[in-house]
XYZ file of C-alpha atoms in Angstrom:
724
model
C 10.614 11.013 -23.820
C 9.202 13.900 -25.865
C 11.885 16.485 -26.540
C 9.547 19.205 -25.280
C 9.582 17.655 -21.785
C 12.175 20.044 -20.392
C 11.289 19.923 -16.717
C 11.005 17.435 -13.894
C 7.576 16.078 -13.064
C 6.236 15.027 -9.700
C 5.812 11.310 -9.128
C 2.370 9.790 -9.682
C 0.970 6.585 -8.233
C 1.790 3.316 -9.999
C -0.708 0.623 -9.006
C 0.150 -2.991 -8.187
C -2.080 -5.946 -7.277
C -1.700 -9.585 -6.274
C -2.483 -12.200 -8.911
C -3.237 -15.898 -8.955
C -0.697 -18.474 -10.021
C -1.200 -20.942 -12.875
C -1.805 -24.522 -11.760
C 1.069 -26.793 -12.735
C 0.284 -30.428 -13.505
C 1.822 -31.801 -10.329
C -0.449 -29.613 -8.197
C -3.777 -30.354 -9.861
C -4.727 -33.154 -7.488
C -3.763 -31.131 -4.429
C -5.795 -28.203 -5.719
C -8.924 -30.335 -5.441
C -8.637 -30.396 -1.670
C -11.361 -28.192 -0.236
C -9.364 -26.365 2.383
C -6.489 -25.433 0.074
C -8.704 -24.466 -2.855
C -10.789 -22.270 -0.578
C -7.836 -20.523 1.011
C -5.874 -20.015 -2.211
C -8.330 -17.562 -3.739
C -7.069 -14.039 -4.320
C -9.134 -11.010 -5.196
C -6.627 -8.991 -7.226
C -6.492 -6.447 -4.400
C -4.245 -3.390 -4.660
C -0.942 -3.757 -2.831
C 1.659 -1.231 -1.694
C 5.420 -1.800 -1.619
C 5.558 -2.260 2.142
C 2.938 -5.038 1.940
C 4.515 -7.378 -0.609
C 6.481 -9.609 1.765
C 3.648 -9.627 4.317
C 1.378 -10.874 1.513
C 4.006 -13.432 0.532
C 4.101 -14.742 4.097
C 0.298 -15.034 4.192
C 0.294 -16.915 0.892
C 3.086 -19.235 2.054
C 1.202 -20.029 5.278
C -1.917 -20.861 3.286
C 0.035 -23.005 0.848
C 1.740 -24.840 3.713
C -1.602 -26.403 4.629
C -0.927 -29.133 2.081
C 2.114 -30.237 4.124
C 1.573 -33.155 6.496
C 4.237 -32.405 9.142
C 5.238 -29.282 11.054
C 8.784 -29.563 9.720
C 7.496 -29.670 6.147
C 5.269 -26.653 6.791
C 8.191 -24.663 8.189
C 10.351 -25.571 5.196
C 7.575 -24.625 2.764
C 7.108 -21.232 4.411
C 10.866 -20.603 4.469
C 11.149 -21.240 0.739
C 8.080 -19.295 -0.346
C 7.698 -16.326 2.020
C 10.913 -14.514 1.117
C 10.666 -14.310 -2.668
C 8.157 -12.343 -4.725
C 7.661 -11.995 -8.447
C 6.559 -8.779 -10.117
C 5.066 -9.084 -13.594
C 3.581 -6.762 -16.152
C 3.743 -5.934 -19.847
C 6.679 -3.993 -21.292
C 6.700 -0.349 -20.300
C 4.300 -0.685 -17.385
C 6.882 0.302 -14.760
C 8.443 -2.884 -13.359
C 11.949 -1.420 -13.342
C 10.644 1.811 -11.835
C 8.973 -0.210 -9.090
C 12.101 -2.231 -8.259
C 14.219 0.931 -8.159
C 11.642 2.517 -5.865
C 11.946 -0.495 -3.550
C 15.720 -0.051 -3.394
C 15.301 3.671 -2.753
C 12.942 2.944 0.138
C 15.390 0.393 1.546
C 18.093 3.062 1.582
C 15.678 5.356 3.433
C 14.789 2.523 5.858
C 11.134 2.783 4.761
C 11.008 -0.746 3.269
C 12.733 -3.773 4.822
C 14.340 -1.345 7.321
C 16.755 -3.911 8.767
C 18.442 -4.571 5.412
C 22.256 -4.524 5.640
C 23.195 -5.652 2.115
C 21.255 -4.985 -1.091
C 22.104 -6.109 -4.627
C 20.371 -4.679 -7.713
C 21.006 -6.829 -10.793
C 19.807 -6.054 -14.313
C 19.422 -9.502 -15.877
C 20.185 -8.214 -19.366
C 23.727 -7.350 -18.168
C 24.527 -10.886 -16.961
C 27.047 -12.896 -18.968
C 25.439 -16.323 -18.804
C 28.419 -18.032 -20.466
C 30.980 -17.263 -17.755
C 31.200 -19.430 -14.656
C 31.676 -17.645 -11.337
C 31.217 -18.110 -7.602
C 27.966 -16.902 -5.988
C 29.820 -13.953 -4.426
C 31.362 -13.012 -7.779
C 27.938 -13.270 -9.359
C 26.353 -10.903 -6.812
C 29.112 -8.311 -6.790
C 29.974 -8.306 -10.492
C 26.409 -8.054 -11.735
C 25.382 -5.423 -9.188
C 28.450 -3.329 -10.089
C 30.031 -3.610 -6.659
C 33.818 -3.440 -6.967
C 35.508 -5.872 -4.561
C 39.043 -7.105 -4.155
C 38.955 -9.734 -1.432
C 41.334 -12.565 -0.754
C 40.058 -16.098 -1.140
C 39.657 -16.415 2.622
C 37.843 -13.077 2.901
C 35.484 -14.007 0.044
C 34.687 -17.331 1.715
C 33.961 -15.588 5.013
C 31.740 -12.980 3.321
C 29.580 -15.443 1.382
C 29.166 -17.502 4.571
C 28.106 -14.346 6.414
C 25.600 -13.482 3.668
C 24.346 -17.081 3.603
C 23.263 -16.877 7.259
C 22.089 -13.255 7.219
C 18.329 -12.483 7.141
C 19.001 -8.834 6.242
C 20.035 -9.317 2.609
C 17.878 -8.053 -0.284
C 18.451 -9.067 -3.916
C 16.640 -7.559 -6.901
C 16.634 -9.234 -10.320
C 15.232 -6.765 -12.820
C 14.054 -8.031 -16.213
C 14.113 -11.840 -16.136
C 12.537 -11.711 -19.610
C 15.696 -9.993 -20.927
C 17.970 -12.915 -20.021
C 20.164 -14.213 -22.843
C 19.365 -17.827 -21.937
C 16.254 -20.015 -22.041
C 17.350 -22.534 -19.408
C 15.149 -21.225 -16.590
C 12.474 -23.830 -17.369
C 14.861 -26.682 -16.503
C 15.857 -28.306 -13.228
C 19.198 -26.988 -11.985
C 22.084 -28.619 -10.173
C 22.835 -27.570 -6.583
C 25.477 -24.839 -6.378
C 28.200 -24.713 -3.746
C 29.024 -21.436 -2.025
C 32.747 -21.682 -2.820
C 32.521 -23.257 -6.289
C 32.091 -21.652 -9.691
C 28.808 -22.301 -11.483
C 26.926 -20.903 -14.445
C 24.886 -17.789 -13.624
C 21.572 -19.438 -14.559
C 22.233 -22.171 -11.963
C 23.232 -19.629 -9.321
C 20.029 -17.669 -9.934
C 17.828 -20.746 -9.609
C 19.627 -21.779 -6.416
C 18.922 -18.308 -5.057
C 15.273 -18.526 -6.143
C 14.691 -21.756 -4.203
C 16.948 -20.600 -1.322
C 19.550 -23.332 -1.588
C 21.878 -20.330 -1.600
C 21.323 -17.449 0.850
C 18.282 -19.145 2.448
C 17.352 -16.113 4.582
C 17.568 -13.371 1.948
C 14.638 -11.390 0.526
C 14.402 -11.658 -3.279
C 12.376 -9.664 -5.820
C 12.201 -10.802 -9.469
C 10.612 -8.671 -12.199
C 9.632 -9.987 -15.604
C 7.056 -9.963 -18.332
C 4.403 -12.573 -17.451
C 5.349 -15.141 -20.107
C 8.906 -15.584 -18.882
C 7.925 -15.560 -15.197
C 5.469 -18.412 -15.698
C 8.009 -20.351 -17.761
C 10.220 -20.608 -14.697
C 10.281 -24.182 -13.448
C 7.817 -24.520 -10.501
C 10.720 -25.370 -8.185
C 12.097 -21.859 -8.700
C 9.054 -19.745 -9.521
C 7.832 -17.406 -6.752
C 4.548 -18.473 -5.172
C 3.555 -14.858 -4.579
C 3.351 -12.864 -7.776
C 2.244 -9.257 -8.029
C 1.273 -7.403 -11.162
C 2.080 -3.792 -11.939
C -1.179 -2.355 -13.263
C 0.316 0.904 -14.456
C -1.396 4.271 -14.367
C -5.027 4.221 -13.300
C -7.311 7.153 -14.082
C -6.343 9.423 -11.191
C -2.622 8.996 -11.890
C -3.129 9.587 -15.635
C -5.025 12.803 -14.953
C -2.307 13.980 -12.577
C 0.500 13.216 -15.009
C -1.439 14.573 -17.987
C -2.030 17.895 -16.237
C 1.686 18.183 -15.453
C 2.594 17.470 -19.084
C -0.037 19.612 -20.791
C -1.349 22.136 -18.298
C -4.775 23.459 -19.239
C -4.634 21.699 -22.603
C -5.010 18.317 -20.922
C -8.798 18.784 -20.745
C -8.957 18.731 -24.546
C -6.509 15.795 -24.716
C -8.619 13.787 -22.255
C -11.719 14.449 -24.366
C -9.980 12.948 -27.402
C -8.946 9.889 -25.365
C -12.502 9.442 -24.055
C -13.716 9.392 -27.656
C -11.070 6.844 -28.683
C -11.182 4.083 -26.030
C -8.885 1.829 -28.064
C -6.191 4.490 -27.782
C -7.062 5.294 -24.160
C -6.518 1.633 -23.202
C -2.878 1.980 -24.209
C -2.402 4.848 -21.771
C -2.111 2.808 -18.616
C 1.515 2.135 -19.644
C 3.496 5.219 -18.577
C 5.691 5.386 -21.688
C 2.635 4.963 -23.937
C 0.733 7.680 -22.089
C 3.568 10.210 -22.299
C 4.178 9.579 -26.010
C 0.460 9.554 -26.882
C -0.129 12.834 -25.045
C 2.837 14.302 -26.892
C 1.293 13.276 -30.218
C -2.152 14.609 -29.344
C -0.686 17.978 -28.387
C 0.039 18.387 -32.087
C -2.773 18.656 -34.601
C -0.843 16.191 -36.754
C -1.305 13.483 -34.143
C -5.056 13.801 -33.677
C -5.941 10.768 -35.827
C -3.532 8.207 -34.331
C -5.005 4.816 -33.451
C -2.030 2.511 -32.803
C 1.300 2.585 -30.975
C 3.138 2.074 -34.264
C 1.669 5.358 -35.447
C 2.654 7.012 -32.164
C 6.286 5.898 -32.428
C 6.561 6.809 -36.119
C 5.177 10.250 -35.315
C 7.531 10.732 -32.337
C 10.541 9.497 -34.291
C 9.739 11.770 -37.267
C 9.428 14.833 -35.063
C 12.723 13.991 -33.341
C 14.558 13.509 -36.644
C 13.265 16.860 -37.861
C 14.205 18.637 -34.632
C 17.319 20.638 -33.926
C 18.732 17.690 -31.963
C 19.949 16.074 -35.179
C 20.132 18.977 -37.619
C 23.715 20.016 -38.133
C 25.039 16.841 -36.487
C 23.968 14.245 -39.033
C 22.937 15.399 -42.522
C 19.238 14.750 -43.078
C 19.885 12.741 -46.223
C 21.978 10.340 -44.146
C 19.802 10.118 -41.014
C 17.733 7.211 -42.317
C 20.773 5.219 -43.381
C 22.284 5.725 -39.923
C 19.043 4.812 -38.124
C 18.919 1.446 -39.882
C 22.010 0.553 -37.873
C 20.151 1.054 -34.573
C 18.329 -2.269 -34.842
C 21.066 -4.477 -33.438
C 20.313 -7.836 -31.877
C 21.643 -7.053 -28.418
C 20.310 -5.310 -25.359
C 23.582 -3.854 -24.096
C 26.206 -2.520 -26.505
C 29.947 -2.012 -26.351
C 31.730 0.669 -28.364
C 32.958 -2.077 -30.691
C 29.338 -2.880 -31.620
C 28.859 0.659 -32.901
C 32.222 0.586 -34.667
C 31.296 -2.652 -36.451
C 28.318 -0.988 -38.139
C 30.077 2.400 -38.347
C 27.340 4.156 -36.397
C 28.022 7.878 -36.060
C 28.867 9.099 -32.568
C 26.067 11.665 -32.823
C 23.518 8.866 -33.266
C 24.812 7.074 -30.172
C 24.532 10.297 -28.190
C 20.955 10.927 -29.309
C 19.490 7.423 -29.159
C 21.333 5.561 -26.402
C 21.969 5.858 -22.688
C 25.678 5.370 -22.031
C 27.255 4.495 -18.688
C 30.602 3.469 -17.290
C 31.374 -0.238 -17.397
C 30.642 -2.189 -14.215
C 34.349 -2.773 -13.609
C 34.662 0.831 -12.463
C 32.196 0.356 -9.616
C 30.223 3.403 -10.759
C 27.247 3.983 -13.031
C 27.079 7.481 -14.495
C 27.314 9.362 -17.788
C 30.930 10.445 -18.343
C 33.231 11.099 -21.267
C 35.994 8.659 -20.407
C 36.206 5.029 -19.459
C 35.017 1.692 -20.779
C 31.455 2.602 -21.751
C 28.383 0.458 -22.419
C 25.124 1.635 -23.948
C 21.476 0.655 -24.229
C 18.217 2.182 -25.406
C 16.526 4.366 -22.802
C 13.486 2.101 -23.147
C 13.230 -1.391 -24.598
C 10.107 -0.346 -26.527
C 12.225 1.836 -28.813
C 14.663 -0.962 -29.591
C 11.744 -3.282 -30.340
C 10.310 -0.682 -32.705
C 13.635 -0.231 -34.564
C 13.982 -4.018 -34.775
C 10.534 -4.194 -36.406
C 11.524 -1.484 -38.909
C 14.747 -3.311 -39.735
C 12.996 -6.650 -40.267
C 10.096 -5.328 -42.324
C 12.083 -2.977 -44.538
C 15.710 -4.014 -44.827
C 16.427 -7.738 -44.449
C 15.876 -10.049 -47.380
C 12.754 -12.201 -47.512
C 14.951 -15.306 -47.306
C 16.448 -14.190 -43.989
C 13.052 -12.975 -42.804
C 11.421 -16.368 -43.500
C 14.121 -18.165 -41.509
C 12.981 -16.273 -38.395
C 9.469 -17.780 -38.464
C 10.039 -19.974 -35.399
C 11.760 -17.065 -33.589
C 8.685 -14.871 -34.042
C 6.668 -17.334 -31.932
C 8.825 -16.618 -28.868
C 6.893 -14.413 -26.428
C 9.969 -12.181 -26.069
C 9.204 -11.027 -29.617
C 5.553 -10.159 -28.951
C 6.036 -6.370 -29.006
C 8.346 -6.479 -32.037
C 5.744 -8.533 -33.863
C 2.971 -6.024 -33.108
C 5.111 -3.224 -34.523
C 5.818 -5.362 -37.591
C 2.080 -5.622 -38.199
C 1.800 -1.880 -37.662
C 4.356 -1.330 -40.419
C 2.156 -3.426 -42.738
C -0.321 -0.534 -42.668
C 0.021 1.350 -46.002
C -0.003 4.789 -44.361
C 2.695 3.782 -41.828
C 4.827 2.363 -44.647
C 4.481 5.608 -46.592
C 5.638 7.651 -43.579
C 8.651 5.413 -42.980
C 9.755 5.773 -46.606
C 10.183 9.500 -45.978
C 12.941 8.761 -43.439
C 14.592 5.542 -44.500
C 16.382 5.181 -47.832
C 14.016 3.665 -50.392
C 16.875 2.034 -52.280
C 17.596 -0.131 -49.205
C 14.008 -1.380 -48.726
C 13.737 -5.062 -49.650
C 10.878 -7.505 -50.300
C 8.283 -5.493 -48.375
C 5.243 -6.929 -50.176
C 6.406 -10.541 -49.729
C 6.949 -9.982 -45.995
C 3.560 -8.315 -45.716
C 1.852 -11.410 -47.207
C 3.797 -13.580 -44.768
C 2.530 -11.483 -41.855
C -1.054 -11.766 -43.102
C -0.740 -15.557 -43.192
C 0.489 -15.508 -39.562
C -2.561 -13.439 -38.646
C -4.948 -15.935 -40.249
C -3.241 -18.865 -38.476
C -4.265 -17.453 -35.091
C -7.907 -18.165 -35.985
C -7.287 -21.913 -35.727
C -5.095 -21.920 -32.636
C -6.427 -23.777 -29.594
C -4.556 -21.404 -27.265
C -6.419 -18.346 -26.032
C -3.275 -16.243 -25.924
C -2.729 -16.845 -29.654
C -6.321 -15.905 -30.434
C -6.121 -12.671 -28.415
C -2.697 -11.950 -29.897
C -4.321 -12.168 -33.335
C -6.761 -9.434 -32.331
C -3.769 -7.336 -31.243
C -2.075 -7.818 -34.598
C -5.288 -6.901 -36.386
C -5.594 -3.734 -34.305
C -1.998 -2.649 -34.969
C -2.428 -3.419 -38.685
C -5.430 -1.038 -38.667
C -6.581 -1.894 -42.192
C -10.270 -2.323 -43.121
C -9.611 -4.770 -45.955
C -7.532 -7.050 -43.735
C -10.155 -6.878 -40.956
C -12.762 -8.039 -43.492
C -10.632 -11.025 -44.536
C -10.075 -11.905 -40.887
C -13.808 -11.871 -40.116
C -14.651 -13.959 -43.190
C -12.578 -16.803 -41.716
C -13.826 -16.332 -38.152
C -16.270 -18.750 -36.508
C -19.687 -17.453 -35.492
C -19.144 -18.700 -31.922
C -16.080 -17.173 -30.259
C -14.694 -18.732 -27.088
C -11.876 -17.001 -25.166
C -10.543 -16.123 -21.744
C -11.112 -12.677 -20.291
C -7.935 -10.746 -21.198
C -5.387 -9.657 -18.631
C -4.672 -6.046 -19.542
C -6.514 -3.027 -20.909
C -4.526 -2.917 -24.196
C -5.774 -6.455 -24.898
C -9.307 -5.199 -24.245
C -8.668 -2.439 -26.769
C -7.488 -5.017 -29.309
C -10.607 -7.178 -28.868
C -12.991 -4.225 -28.959
C -11.293 -2.855 -32.085
C -11.831 -6.169 -33.870
C -15.439 -6.648 -32.745
C -16.355 -3.090 -33.735
C -14.933 -3.666 -37.204
C -17.009 -6.826 -37.717
C -20.282 -6.613 -39.644
C -21.599 -10.130 -39.000
C -23.203 -11.328 -35.729
C -21.035 -13.387 -33.391
C -21.713 -15.145 -30.098
C -19.032 -14.758 -27.450
C -18.178 -16.995 -24.499
C -15.900 -15.249 -21.969
C -14.125 -17.633 -19.629
C -11.843 -16.862 -16.708
C -8.424 -18.129 -15.695
C -5.603 -17.293 -13.285
C -4.565 -14.580 -15.781
C -7.952 -12.855 -16.040
C -7.924 -9.151 -15.443
C -9.127 -6.578 -12.956
C -12.490 -4.910 -12.413
C -11.427 -2.242 -14.915
C -10.667 -4.912 -17.531
C -14.094 -6.548 -17.167
C -15.873 -3.195 -17.228
C -13.986 -1.853 -20.250
C -14.545 -5.077 -22.157
C -18.292 -5.176 -21.445
C -18.780 -1.517 -22.345
C -16.666 -1.873 -25.468
C -18.607 -4.870 -26.773
C -21.974 -3.208 -26.141
C -23.383 -1.875 -29.394
C -21.374 -4.227 -31.650
C -22.827 -7.128 -33.614
C -21.414 -9.522 -30.983
C -23.532 -10.830 -28.100
C -22.107 -12.391 -24.928
C -23.837 -15.721 -24.323
C -21.737 -16.960 -21.383
C -19.717 -14.930 -18.888
C -17.615 -15.932 -15.890
C -16.670 -13.115 -13.497
C -13.875 -14.408 -11.319
C -12.193 -13.168 -8.140
C -12.733 -9.429 -8.441
C -14.636 -6.772 -6.529
C -18.079 -5.814 -7.819
C -18.575 -2.080 -8.291
C -21.398 0.166 -9.508
C -19.789 0.730 -12.892
C -19.118 -2.973 -13.423
C -22.688 -4.004 -12.553
C -24.020 -1.315 -14.901
C -21.816 -2.697 -17.684
C -22.941 -6.240 -16.912
C -26.635 -5.398 -17.025
C -26.180 -4.043 -20.566
C -25.634 -7.642 -21.712
C -27.717 -9.690 -19.272
C -30.797 -10.044 -21.458
C -28.811 -11.789 -24.220
C -26.851 -14.116 -21.924
C -27.579 -17.805 -21.624
C -25.350 -18.308 -18.577
C -23.560 -16.151 -16.014
C -21.211 -17.317 -13.259
C -20.001 -15.339 -10.252
C -16.857 -17.050 -9.009
C -15.528 -15.732 -5.679
C -16.684 -12.201 -6.483
C -16.487 -9.863 -3.491
C -18.996 -7.117 -2.666
C -21.785 -8.769 -4.660
C -24.420 -8.326 -1.930
C -25.231 -4.630 -2.629
C -26.119 -5.609 -6.204
C -28.228 -8.727 -5.654
C -31.489 -6.739 -5.829
C -30.535 -5.161 -9.176
C -29.408 -8.529 -10.494
C -32.648 -10.200 -9.380
C -34.779 -7.503 -11.018
C -32.816 -7.769 -14.276
C -33.210 -11.562 -14.358
C -36.958 -11.224 -13.786
C -37.218 -8.820 -16.717
C -35.572 -11.218 -19.159
C -37.617 -12.641 -21.999
C -36.249 -16.152 -21.348
C -34.588 -18.183 -18.608
C -30.893 -17.999 -17.687
C -28.430 -20.328 -15.986
C -26.937 -18.801 -12.818
C -23.871 -20.206 -11.079
C -22.793 -18.889 -7.672
C -19.444 -20.365 -6.653
C -17.885 -19.475 -3.334
C -20.215 -16.507 -2.807
C -20.971 -15.235 0.688
C -24.753 -14.677 0.624
C -26.581 -12.965 3.481
C -30.267 -13.411 4.268
C -31.359 -10.520 2.018
C -29.265 -11.895 -0.859
C -31.074 -15.224 -0.620
C -34.460 -13.469 -0.602
C -33.536 -11.628 -3.825
C -32.245 -14.890 -5.298
C -35.471 -16.678 -4.386
C -37.441 -13.879 -6.023
C -35.984 -14.528 -9.478
C -35.969 -18.350 -9.502
C -38.893 -18.315 -11.931
C -36.614 -17.020 -14.672
C -33.664 -19.319 -13.876
C -33.346 -22.680 -15.616
C -30.309 -23.830 -13.609
C -29.049 -22.626 -10.234
C -25.690 -24.068 -9.248
C -24.176 -23.258 -5.866
C -20.668 -24.311 -4.867
C -19.214 -23.688 -1.402
C -15.944 -24.435 0.317
C -16.832 -24.147 3.992
C -19.695 -25.128 6.285
C -20.646 -21.518 7.014
C -21.536 -20.239 3.547
C -25.277 -20.980 3.614
C -27.556 -21.511 6.599
C -30.546 -23.747 7.193
C -32.822 -20.664 7.294
C -31.561 -19.565 3.887
C -32.128 -23.046 2.528
C -35.694 -22.896 3.863
C -36.290 -19.651 1.920
C -35.038 -21.283 -1.291
C -37.148 -24.384 -0.632
C -40.307 -22.304 -0.308
C -39.493 -20.414 -3.513
C -38.928 -23.678 -5.386
C -42.295 -25.008 -4.225
C -43.977 -21.929 -5.681
C -42.452 -22.334 -9.154
C -45.183 -22.790 -11.785
C -43.175 -25.486 -13.605
C -40.661 -27.409 -11.542
C -39.566 -29.387 -14.614
C -38.031 -26.218 -16.111
C -35.776 -25.646 -13.121
C -32.653 -27.486 -11.942
C -30.699 -27.087 -8.692
C -27.160 -28.358 -8.299
C -24.569 -28.119 -5.530
C -20.889 -28.915 -5.533
C -18.500 -29.149 -2.541
C -21.772 -28.496 -0.776
C -22.302 -27.560 2.856
C -24.424 -29.870 5.013
C -27.500 -27.649 4.639
C -27.047 -27.261 0.898
C -26.611 -31.009 0.450
C -29.903 -31.582 2.228
C -31.564 -28.934 0.051
C -30.278 -30.578 -3.150
C -31.451 -34.018 -1.990
C -34.855 -32.571 -1.053
C -35.090 -30.919 -4.480
C -34.439 -34.210 -6.293
C -37.135 -35.981 -4.319
C -39.555 -33.055 -4.741
C -38.994 -32.910 -8.489
C -39.448 -36.679 -8.818
C -42.644 -36.568 -6.793
C -44.135 -33.898 -9.069
C -43.114 -35.695 -12.267
C -46.289 -36.127 -14.350
C -44.890 -39.213 -16.123
C -44.869 -42.084 -13.599
C -43.095 -44.489 -15.913
C -40.014 -42.277 -16.330
C -37.045 -43.646 -14.463
C -34.998 -41.061 -12.520
C -31.245 -41.625 -12.110
C -29.736 -40.725 -8.753
C -26.174 -39.559 -9.477
C -24.942 -40.227 -5.946
C -25.871 -43.943 -6.002
C -24.221 -46.409 -8.345
C -24.861 -50.153 -8.391
C -22.331 -52.199 -10.344
C -23.595 -55.326 -12.136
C -20.928 -55.835 -14.800
C -21.578 -59.524 -15.428
C -25.356 -59.447 -15.866
C -27.123 -58.347 -19.021
C -30.835 -59.100 -19.411
C -32.567 -58.477 -22.717
C -36.325 -57.885 -22.474
C -37.167 -55.920 -25.606
C -40.915 -56.480 -25.445
C -41.436 -55.759 -21.770
C -41.538 -52.357 -20.081
C -41.567 -52.390 -16.279
C -42.109 -49.248 -14.247
C -39.900 -49.029 -11.160
C -40.467 -45.488 -9.971
C -39.464 -46.254 -6.361
C -36.267 -48.147 -7.078
C -32.924 -46.365 -7.024
C -30.028 -47.133 -9.352
């Protein structure tokens, strides 16, 4: 936190929404079933703490439809309704959220019947030591117990059958093991097992089958969990939305926040970082100083904050300034939780521990508080700071030989933030600032490591994975160097194809890159289970507008349409070749505007409406713009999505088209009425075909004649009335 923050602040709202799950291979066939695919759609709606397990129950009941017996349905619901995952990028507030849940449990405001609650920080777990399930729960939640063997057996049996138990696993991504992606053996209640196996048995309710479980993690590690243990219901912490940012900003800055907000509005790439609470607080702190007015990246923010702290009275007089840098190098240790011996090994001054670490009493005491005596453990107050110091250590102080050996390690998603800071340190200005703090005589092989980082950046251009491509944009943004951006664009394809990003910082990364490009590019924006919120779509569309990049294909998936989003969309509509609305809610109020915009286009567009609830007026507006649509595809999942009257309106509009050959109608998973409309359209189009000798293929009829092949090269026979 900024050292000037010398007072408590009132809590502000941290938003959370439900998100869709990725489709694992074994579920792909089941996902094709109409009823399950229809019911499994989520609209990224905002969720409050007291709703999470109600939402989990709803999702489990929907998922249970794939089960063929009542017993199987009950078992499915039991295993999926009582566990939820909470994901989000580092610093967004996952730990804050889980602590708030525990606080509300203690106040009987959330899960009011809870009798036993366990809060476990995954980074504290010793995954090498075998223990019983009861030892695992009590030791890692810092509950001091001293039961006999018989008492322990009775207690774990009691917990096993108790529906009023709540367990929180905070920070799955900080686990010191990578075995969560594997199948686990079944654990016995009275036998010792490895912690990773105990956790997975809790996740699939082999142990404590009636408990409520919350697991927080960065998205990458959550989705790497084996499907047998991964929560079906996953919620995402969105961070601080605009109202919360304004509230917090006013508390931090008072009347000066108006000027700070104006700067952020003028620098959207920086503003996109502000939905993370720690980013927002540190960025506001920088902007309060005239020295921080030109910051563009989080690396710059942290360098600025660190420099001001080093120069403050907090360190002066405790550690001589000429030794501060040498001491700070020792902060980048490869652990998350430190013992006193770790600091002794690197001879880190006690004053540095006091200033840079949070220290608490060891779990064996049964307490967690700052004191002067006892077996103490320490960690950084926020993981972001440790990741920043790790980046400084790697880029400035290890040898190139050791650095190169970590190439495969850098690809681990747990290193994603460290890697971004490493690219930030490649920036010449950032490097110059760091040299003022850290001892120049200790800096090793910086230029060689910088070239290595640039080669990693260029490799992302040829990756087939969208996350690698978007990560490359993030690296380019943090690098913040015009010459490097030019090299990146020179190797970039003219046609760019990527998924809509998940979070606003990723939007900022993409917009930064596209604004730095000087050559025209065509962009295809696809959607996936990870695609972002309404705010993400809107910010991306507004950010791209005015660049040399045009959006040729856009899929808007499972979000709520709003005025601001439609306005952003219409900025690009004239250049689009195809647009798809996929389970978008609240589209009806905007169908007239959409129809008018399509009619004003200079050429035809492909329009796909999948799972859209259209009322009679919507269909009238749709019929009114058919003349400027080359392909209309409609996909429905139930028999109530389009009526016979609506089909009649579309049929009349099709008959009035000046050129039926320039229009195509398709339907998938079609309703009865839509199927009849599609069949009518095929016959109508064939009947108006001006070339009688052209043979029309009916896709729904296939005649197999594998053993007959007749060659008649000199004869052409017209069979306009024969199918197949």
